[in-house]
Protein backbone atom coordinates (compact mmCIF):
# COMPACT_ATOMS: atom_id res chain seq x y z
CA UNK A 1 0.00 0.00 0.00
CA UNK A 2 1.37 3.40 -0.93
CA UNK A 3 0.45 4.77 2.48
CA UNK A 4 2.99 2.65 4.34
CA UNK A 5 6.09 2.64 2.19
CA UNK A 6 8.32 5.28 3.76
CA UNK A 7 11.87 3.91 3.72
CA UNK A 8 14.96 4.88 5.63
CA UNK A 9 18.40 3.47 6.32
CA UNK A 10 21.43 2.89 4.11
CA UNK A 11 22.19 0.52 1.27
CA UNK A 12 23.66 -2.77 2.46
CA UNK A 13 22.45 -2.35 6.05
CA UNK A 14 18.88 -1.92 7.23
CA UNK A 15 15.77 -0.20 6.09
CA UNK A 16 12.36 0.17 7.64
CA UNK A 17 8.85 1.41 7.14
CA UNK A 18 6.85 3.76 9.30
CA UNK A 19 3.09 3.32 9.39
CA UNK A 20 1.08 6.51 9.18
CA UNK A 21 -1.22 7.55 12.00
CA UNK A 22 -4.18 7.35 9.64
CA UNK A 23 -3.51 3.65 9.20
CA UNK A 24 -2.92 3.05 12.88
CA UNK A 25 -6.25 4.69 13.63
CA UNK A 26 -8.15 2.12 11.60
CA UNK A 27 -9.80 -0.57 13.69
CA UNK A 28 -9.07 -3.10 10.94
CA UNK A 29 -5.35 -2.59 11.50
CA UNK A 30 -5.59 -4.39 14.83
CA UNK A 31 -7.73 -7.26 13.62
CA UNK A 32 -6.25 -10.64 14.49
CA UNK A 33 -4.37 -12.11 11.56
CA UNK A 34 -3.90 -8.77 9.82
CA UNK A 35 -0.62 -8.69 7.93
CA UNK A 36 1.75 -5.98 6.88
CA UNK A 37 3.69 -7.12 3.82
CA UNK A 38 7.10 -5.62 3.10
CA UNK A 39 8.64 -6.24 -0.31
CA UNK A 40 12.10 -5.15 -1.35
CA UNK A 41 14.60 -5.86 -4.08
CA UNK A 42 18.34 -5.44 -4.41
CA UNK A 43 20.54 -4.67 -7.38
CA UNK A 44 23.68 -6.54 -8.32
CA UNK A 45 26.93 -4.60 -8.41
CA UNK A 46 28.36 -5.84 -11.72
CA UNK A 47 31.88 -4.65 -10.97
CA UNK A 48 32.31 -6.49 -7.67
CA UNK A 49 30.05 -9.55 -7.92
CA UNK A 50 32.16 -12.69 -8.25
CA UNK A 51 31.10 -14.93 -11.12
CA UNK A 52 29.90 -18.35 -9.94
CA UNK A 53 30.27 -17.47 -6.25
CA UNK A 54 27.39 -17.51 -3.80
CA UNK A 55 25.93 -14.12 -2.88
CA UNK A 56 23.96 -14.40 0.35
CA UNK A 57 21.06 -12.09 1.17
CA UNK A 58 19.58 -12.28 4.67
CA UNK A 59 16.53 -10.62 6.15
CA UNK A 60 15.24 -10.28 9.73
CA UNK A 61 12.01 -8.62 10.80
CA UNK A 62 12.16 -6.21 13.73
CA UNK A 63 8.77 -4.94 14.81
CA UNK A 64 7.05 -3.39 17.78
CA UNK A 65 6.49 0.04 19.28
CA UNK A 66 8.37 2.54 21.39
CA UNK A 67 8.23 0.38 24.51
CA UNK A 68 9.15 -3.01 23.07
CA UNK A 69 10.72 -4.48 19.96
CA UNK A 70 10.49 -8.02 18.69
CA UNK A 71 12.88 -9.76 16.34
CA UNK A 72 11.78 -12.49 13.99
CA UNK A 73 14.70 -14.24 12.26
CA UNK A 74 14.40 -14.18 8.51
CA UNK A 75 15.69 -16.22 5.61
CA UNK A 76 18.91 -16.60 3.67
CA UNK A 77 18.48 -16.21 -0.06
CA UNK A 78 21.56 -17.35 -1.95
CA UNK A 79 22.06 -16.41 -5.58
CA UNK A 80 24.85 -16.96 -8.08
CA UNK A 81 25.69 -15.06 -11.22
CA UNK A 82 27.31 -16.19 -14.44
CA UNK A 83 28.90 -14.52 -17.44
CA UNK A 84 29.48 -15.06 -21.14
CA UNK A 85 31.54 -13.19 -23.73
CA UNK A 86 31.81 -13.58 -27.49
CA UNK A 87 35.11 -13.98 -29.31
CA UNK A 88 35.46 -13.15 -33.01
CA UNK A 89 38.12 -15.00 -35.04
CA UNK A 90 39.07 -15.51 -38.67
CA UNK A 91 37.62 -18.80 -39.91
CA UNK A 92 40.88 -19.82 -41.58
CA UNK A 93 43.69 -18.48 -39.41
CA UNK A 94 41.76 -18.49 -36.11
CA UNK A 95 43.32 -15.11 -35.36
CA UNK A 96 41.16 -12.69 -33.31
CA UNK A 97 39.36 -9.92 -35.19
CA UNK A 98 38.51 -6.37 -34.16
CA UNK A 99 35.37 -4.49 -35.18
CA UNK A 100 32.60 -7.04 -34.48
CA UNK A 101 29.56 -6.64 -32.21
CA UNK A 102 26.99 -9.12 -30.90
CA UNK A 103 23.54 -9.28 -29.33
CA UNK A 104 22.74 -11.44 -26.30
CA UNK A 105 19.18 -12.80 -26.30
CA UNK A 106 16.78 -14.73 -24.09
CA UNK A 107 15.23 -16.71 -26.95
CA UNK A 108 16.45 -18.75 -29.91
CA UNK A 109 14.57 -16.47 -32.32
CA UNK A 110 16.65 -13.55 -31.01
CA UNK A 111 13.67 -11.27 -30.41
CA UNK A 112 14.25 -10.62 -26.68
CA UNK A 113 17.46 -8.65 -26.40
CA UNK A 114 19.24 -8.73 -23.04
CA UNK A 115 22.28 -6.66 -23.98
CA UNK A 116 24.40 -5.54 -26.92
CA UNK A 117 28.10 -6.19 -26.64
CA UNK A 118 31.01 -3.83 -26.82
CA UNK A 119 32.95 -3.83 -30.09
CA UNK A 120 35.75 -6.37 -30.25
CA UNK A 121 39.29 -5.08 -29.91
CA UNK A 122 42.54 -6.69 -31.01
CA UNK A 123 41.87 -9.63 -28.67
CA UNK A 124 38.58 -10.36 -30.45
CA UNK A 125 36.60 -10.27 -27.17
CA UNK A 126 33.16 -8.64 -26.93
CA UNK A 127 31.77 -8.13 -23.40
CA UNK A 128 28.02 -7.84 -22.84
CA UNK A 129 28.42 -6.00 -19.53
CA UNK A 130 25.87 -8.13 -17.66
CA UNK A 131 25.96 -11.02 -15.21
CA UNK A 132 23.24 -13.60 -15.56
CA UNK A 133 21.35 -16.30 -13.66
CA UNK A 134 21.78 -19.91 -14.70
CA UNK A 135 20.09 -20.72 -17.99
CA UNK A 136 20.47 -20.92 -21.75
CA UNK A 137 21.19 -17.80 -23.78
CA UNK A 138 21.67 -16.99 -27.45
CA UNK A 139 24.29 -14.91 -29.24
CA UNK A 140 24.09 -13.40 -32.74
CA UNK A 141 26.59 -11.26 -34.62
CA UNK A 142 25.19 -7.79 -35.36
CA UNK A 143 28.23 -5.96 -36.76
CA UNK A 144 30.88 -7.55 -38.94
CA UNK A 145 34.57 -6.60 -39.18
CA UNK A 146 35.58 -4.77 -42.34
CA UNK A 147 36.37 -7.17 -45.16
CA UNK A 148 34.45 -10.11 -43.69
CA UNK A 149 31.08 -11.78 -44.21
CA UNK A 150 28.46 -11.56 -41.45
CA UNK A 151 28.05 -14.87 -39.62
CA UNK A 152 24.28 -15.46 -39.42
CA UNK A 153 24.54 -18.57 -37.23
CA UNK A 154 22.90 -18.19 -33.79
CA UNK A 155 25.09 -19.58 -31.03
CA UNK A 156 23.64 -20.92 -27.76
CA UNK A 157 25.36 -21.17 -24.39
CA UNK A 158 24.10 -22.74 -21.16
CA UNK A 159 25.44 -21.12 -18.01
CA UNK A 160 25.64 -22.81 -14.61
CA UNK A 161 28.06 -24.05 -11.97
CA UNK A 162 29.90 -26.19 -14.52
CA UNK A 163 30.08 -23.35 -17.04
CA UNK A 164 30.21 -20.16 -15.02
CA UNK A 165 32.31 -17.92 -17.28
CA UNK A 166 31.85 -19.02 -20.89
CA UNK A 167 33.49 -17.78 -24.08
CA UNK A 168 31.51 -18.32 -27.28
CA UNK A 169 33.71 -18.28 -30.40
CA UNK A 170 32.23 -17.01 -33.67
CA UNK A 171 34.16 -17.41 -36.93
CA UNK A 172 33.96 -15.07 -39.92
CA UNK A 173 35.09 -15.74 -43.47
CA UNK A 174 36.79 -13.10 -45.56
CA UNK A 175 34.64 -11.42 -48.19
CA UNK A 176 35.89 -12.32 -51.69
CA UNK A 177 36.53 -9.60 -54.23
CA UNK A 178 35.30 -10.13 -57.81
CA UNK A 179 37.64 -12.51 -59.61
CA UNK A 180 40.14 -11.00 -62.07
CA UNK A 181 40.51 -14.26 -64.04
CA UNK A 182 38.50 -17.33 -64.99
CA UNK A 183 35.47 -17.60 -67.24
CA UNK A 184 34.43 -13.99 -66.79
CA UNK A 185 37.75 -12.69 -68.08
CA UNK A 186 37.78 -15.23 -70.90
CA UNK A 187 34.36 -14.03 -72.08
CA UNK A 188 35.50 -10.40 -72.17
CA UNK A 189 38.65 -11.45 -74.05
CA UNK A 190 36.58 -13.29 -76.68
CA UNK A 191 34.20 -10.36 -77.11
CA UNK A 192 37.04 -7.88 -77.32
CA UNK A 193 38.89 -10.01 -79.87
CA UNK A 194 35.76 -10.36 -81.98
CA UNK A 195 35.27 -6.60 -82.05
CA UNK A 196 38.88 -6.11 -83.18
CA UNK A 197 38.42 -8.66 -85.99
CA UNK A 198 35.12 -7.07 -87.01
CA UNK A 199 36.75 -3.64 -87.14
CA UNK A 200 39.61 -5.03 -89.26
CA UNK A 201 37.12 -6.68 -91.65
CA UNK A 202 35.18 -3.43 -92.05
CA UNK A 203 38.43 -1.58 -92.71
CA UNK A 204 39.34 -4.04 -95.50
CA UNK A 205 35.88 -3.71 -97.08
CA UNK A 206 36.08 0.07 -96.99
CA UNK A 207 39.54 0.07 -98.56
CA UNK A 208 38.38 -2.27 -101.36
CA UNK A 209 35.46 0.01 -102.12
CA UNK A 210 37.81 2.98 -102.32
CA UNK A 211 40.14 1.05 -104.62
CA UNK A 212 37.31 0.05 -106.99
CA UNK A 213 36.05 3.60 -107.03
CA UNK A 214 39.39 4.74 -108.48
Coordinates of C-alpha atoms in Angstrom, one line a residue:
X1 CA 0.0 0.0 0.0
X2 CA 1.4 3.4 -0.9
X3 CA 0.4 4.8 2.5
X4 CA 3.0 2.7 4.3
X5 CA 6.1 2.6 2.2
X6 CA 8.3 5.3 3.8
X7 CA 11.9 3.9 3.7
X8 CA 15.0 4.9 5.6
X9 CA 18.4 3.5 6.3
X10 CA 21.4 2.9 4.1
X11 CA 22.2 0.5 1.3
X12 CA 23.7 -2.8 2.5
X13 CA 22.5 -2.4 6.1
X14 CA 18.9 -1.9 7.2
X15 CA 15.8 -0.2 6.1
X16 CA 12.4 0.2 7.6
X17 CA 8.8 1.4 7.1
X18 CA 6.9 3.8 9.3
X19 CA 3.1 3.3 9.4
X20 CA 1.1 6.5 9.2
X21 CA -1.2 7.6 12.0
X22 CA -4.2 7.4 9.6
X23 CA -3.5 3.6 9.2
X24 CA -2.9 3.0 12.9
X25 CA -6.2 4.7 13.6
X26 CA -8.1 2.1 11.6
X27 CA -9.8 -0.6 13.7
X28 CA -9.1 -3.1 10.9
X29 CA -5.4 -2.6 11.5
X30 CA -5.6 -4.4 14.8
X31 CA -7.7 -7.3 13.6
X32 CA -6.2 -10.6 14.5
X33 CA -4.4 -12.1 11.6
X34 CA -3.9 -8.8 9.8
X35 CA -0.6 -8.7 7.9
X36 CA 1.7 -6.0 6.9
X37 CA 3.7 -7.1 3.8
X38 CA 7.1 -5.6 3.1
X39 CA 8.6 -6.2 -0.3
X40 CA 12.1 -5.2 -1.4
X41 CA 14.6 -5.9 -4.1
X42 CA 18.3 -5.4 -4.4
X43 CA 20.5 -4.7 -7.4
X44 CA 23.7 -6.5 -8.3
X45 CA 26.9 -4.6 -8.4
X46 CA 28.4 -5.8 -11.7
X47 CA 31.9 -4.6 -11.0
X48 CA 32.3 -6.5 -7.7
X49 CA 30.0 -9.5 -7.9
X50 CA 32.2 -12.7 -8.3
X51 CA 31.1 -14.9 -11.1
X52 CA 29.9 -18.4 -9.9
X53 CA 30.3 -17.5 -6.3
X54 CA 27.4 -17.5 -3.8
X55 CA 25.9 -14.1 -2.9
X56 CA 24.0 -14.4 0.3
X57 CA 21.1 -12.1 1.2
X58 CA 19.6 -12.3 4.7
X59 CA 16.5 -10.6 6.2
X60 CA 15.2 -10.3 9.7
X61 CA 12.0 -8.6 10.8
X62 CA 12.2 -6.2 13.7
X63 CA 8.8 -4.9 14.8
X64 CA 7.0 -3.4 17.8
X65 CA 6.5 0.0 19.3
X66 CA 8.4 2.5 21.4
X67 CA 8.2 0.4 24.5
X68 CA 9.2 -3.0 23.1
X69 CA 10.7 -4.5 20.0
X70 CA 10.5 -8.0 18.7
X71 CA 12.9 -9.8 16.3
X72 CA 11.8 -12.5 14.0
X73 CA 14.7 -14.2 12.3
X74 CA 14.4 -14.2 8.5
X75 CA 15.7 -16.2 5.6
X76 CA 18.9 -16.6 3.7
X77 CA 18.5 -16.2 -0.1
X78 CA 21.6 -17.3 -2.0
X79 CA 22.1 -16.4 -5.6
X80 CA 24.9 -17.0 -8.1
X81 CA 25.7 -15.1 -11.2
X82 CA 27.3 -16.2 -14.4
X83 CA 28.9 -14.5 -17.4
X84 CA 29.5 -15.1 -21.1
X85 CA 31.5 -13.2 -23.7
X86 CA 31.8 -13.6 -27.5
X87 CA 35.1 -14.0 -29.3
X88 CA 35.5 -13.1 -33.0
X89 CA 38.1 -15.0 -35.0
X90 CA 39.1 -15.5 -38.7
X91 CA 37.6 -18.8 -39.9
X92 CA 40.9 -19.8 -41.6
X93 CA 43.7 -18.5 -39.4
X94 CA 41.8 -18.5 -36.1
X95 CA 43.3 -15.1 -35.4
X96 CA 41.2 -12.7 -33.3
X97 CA 39.4 -9.9 -35.2
X98 CA 38.5 -6.4 -34.2
X99 CA 35.4 -4.5 -35.2
X100 CA 32.6 -7.0 -34.5
X101 CA 29.6 -6.6 -32.2
X102 CA 27.0 -9.1 -30.9
X103 CA 23.5 -9.3 -29.3
X104 CA 22.7 -11.4 -26.3
X105 CA 19.2 -12.8 -26.3
X106 CA 16.8 -14.7 -24.1
X107 CA 15.2 -16.7 -26.9
X108 CA 16.5 -18.7 -29.9
X109 CA 14.6 -16.5 -32.3
X110 CA 16.7 -13.6 -31.0
X111 CA 13.7 -11.3 -30.4
X112 CA 14.2 -10.6 -26.7
X113 CA 17.5 -8.7 -26.4
X114 CA 19.2 -8.7 -23.0
X115 CA 22.3 -6.7 -24.0
X116 CA 24.4 -5.5 -26.9
X117 CA 28.1 -6.2 -26.6
X118 CA 31.0 -3.8 -26.8
X119 CA 33.0 -3.8 -30.1
X120 CA 35.7 -6.4 -30.3
X121 CA 39.3 -5.1 -29.9
X122 CA 42.5 -6.7 -31.0
X123 CA 41.9 -9.6 -28.7
X124 CA 38.6 -10.4 -30.4
X125 CA 36.6 -10.3 -27.2
X126 CA 33.2 -8.6 -26.9
X127 CA 31.8 -8.1 -23.4
X128 CA 28.0 -7.8 -22.8
X129 CA 28.4 -6.0 -19.5
X130 CA 25.9 -8.1 -17.7
X131 CA 26.0 -11.0 -15.2
X132 CA 23.2 -13.6 -15.6
X133 CA 21.4 -16.3 -13.7
X134 CA 21.8 -19.9 -14.7
X135 CA 20.1 -20.7 -18.0
X136 CA 20.5 -20.9 -21.8
X137 CA 21.2 -17.8 -23.8
X138 CA 21.7 -17.0 -27.5
X139 CA 24.3 -14.9 -29.2
X140 CA 24.1 -13.4 -32.7
X141 CA 26.6 -11.3 -34.6
X142 CA 25.2 -7.8 -35.4
X143 CA 28.2 -6.0 -36.8
X144 CA 30.9 -7.5 -38.9
X145 CA 34.6 -6.6 -39.2
X146 CA 35.6 -4.8 -42.3
X147 CA 36.4 -7.2 -45.2
X148 CA 34.5 -10.1 -43.7
X149 CA 31.1 -11.8 -44.2
X150 CA 28.5 -11.6 -41.5
X151 CA 28.0 -14.9 -39.6
X152 CA 24.3 -15.5 -39.4
X153 CA 24.5 -18.6 -37.2
X154 CA 22.9 -18.2 -33.8
X155 CA 25.1 -19.6 -31.0
X156 CA 23.6 -20.9 -27.8
X157 CA 25.4 -21.2 -24.4
X158 CA 24.1 -22.7 -21.2
X159 CA 25.4 -21.1 -18.0
X160 CA 25.6 -22.8 -14.6
X161 CA 28.1 -24.1 -12.0
X162 CA 29.9 -26.2 -14.5
X163 CA 30.1 -23.4 -17.0
X164 CA 30.2 -20.2 -15.0
X165 CA 32.3 -17.9 -17.3
X166 CA 31.8 -19.0 -20.9
X167 CA 33.5 -17.8 -24.1
X168 CA 31.5 -18.3 -27.3
X169 CA 33.7 -18.3 -30.4
X170 CA 32.2 -17.0 -33.7
X171 CA 34.2 -17.4 -36.9
X172 CA 34.0 -15.1 -39.9
X173 CA 35.1 -15.7 -43.5
X174 CA 36.8 -13.1 -45.6
X175 CA 34.6 -11.4 -48.2
X176 CA 35.9 -12.3 -51.7
X177 CA 36.5 -9.6 -54.2
X178 CA 35.3 -10.1 -57.8
X179 CA 37.6 -12.5 -59.6
X180 CA 40.1 -11.0 -62.1
X181 CA 40.5 -14.3 -64.0
X182 CA 38.5 -17.3 -65.0
X183 CA 35.5 -17.6 -67.2
X184 CA 34.4 -14.0 -66.8
X185 CA 37.8 -12.7 -68.1
X186 CA 37.8 -15.2 -70.9
X187 CA 34.4 -14.0 -72.1
X188 CA 35.5 -10.4 -72.2
X189 CA 38.6 -11.4 -74.1
X190 CA 36.6 -13.3 -76.7
X191 CA 34.2 -10.4 -77.1
X192 CA 37.0 -7.9 -77.3
X193 CA 38.9 -10.0 -79.9
X194 CA 35.8 -10.4 -82.0
X195 CA 35.3 -6.6 -82.0
X196 CA 38.9 -6.1 -83.2
X197 CA 38.4 -8.7 -86.0
X198 CA 35.1 -7.1 -87.0
X199 CA 36.7 -3.6 -87.1
X200 CA 39.6 -5.0 -89.3
X201 CA 37.1 -6.7 -91.6
X202 CA 35.2 -3.4 -92.1
X203 CA 38.4 -1.6 -92.7
X204 CA 39.3 -4.0 -95.5
X205 CA 35.9 -3.7 -97.1
X206 CA 36.1 0.1 -97.0
X207 CA 39.5 0.1 -98.6
X208 CA 38.4 -2.3 -101.4
X209 CA 35.5 0.0 -102.1
X210 CA 37.8 3.0 -102.3
X211 CA 40.1 1.1 -104.6
X212 CA 37.3 0.1 -107.0
X213 CA 36.0 3.6 -107.0
X214 CA 39.4 4.7 -108.5

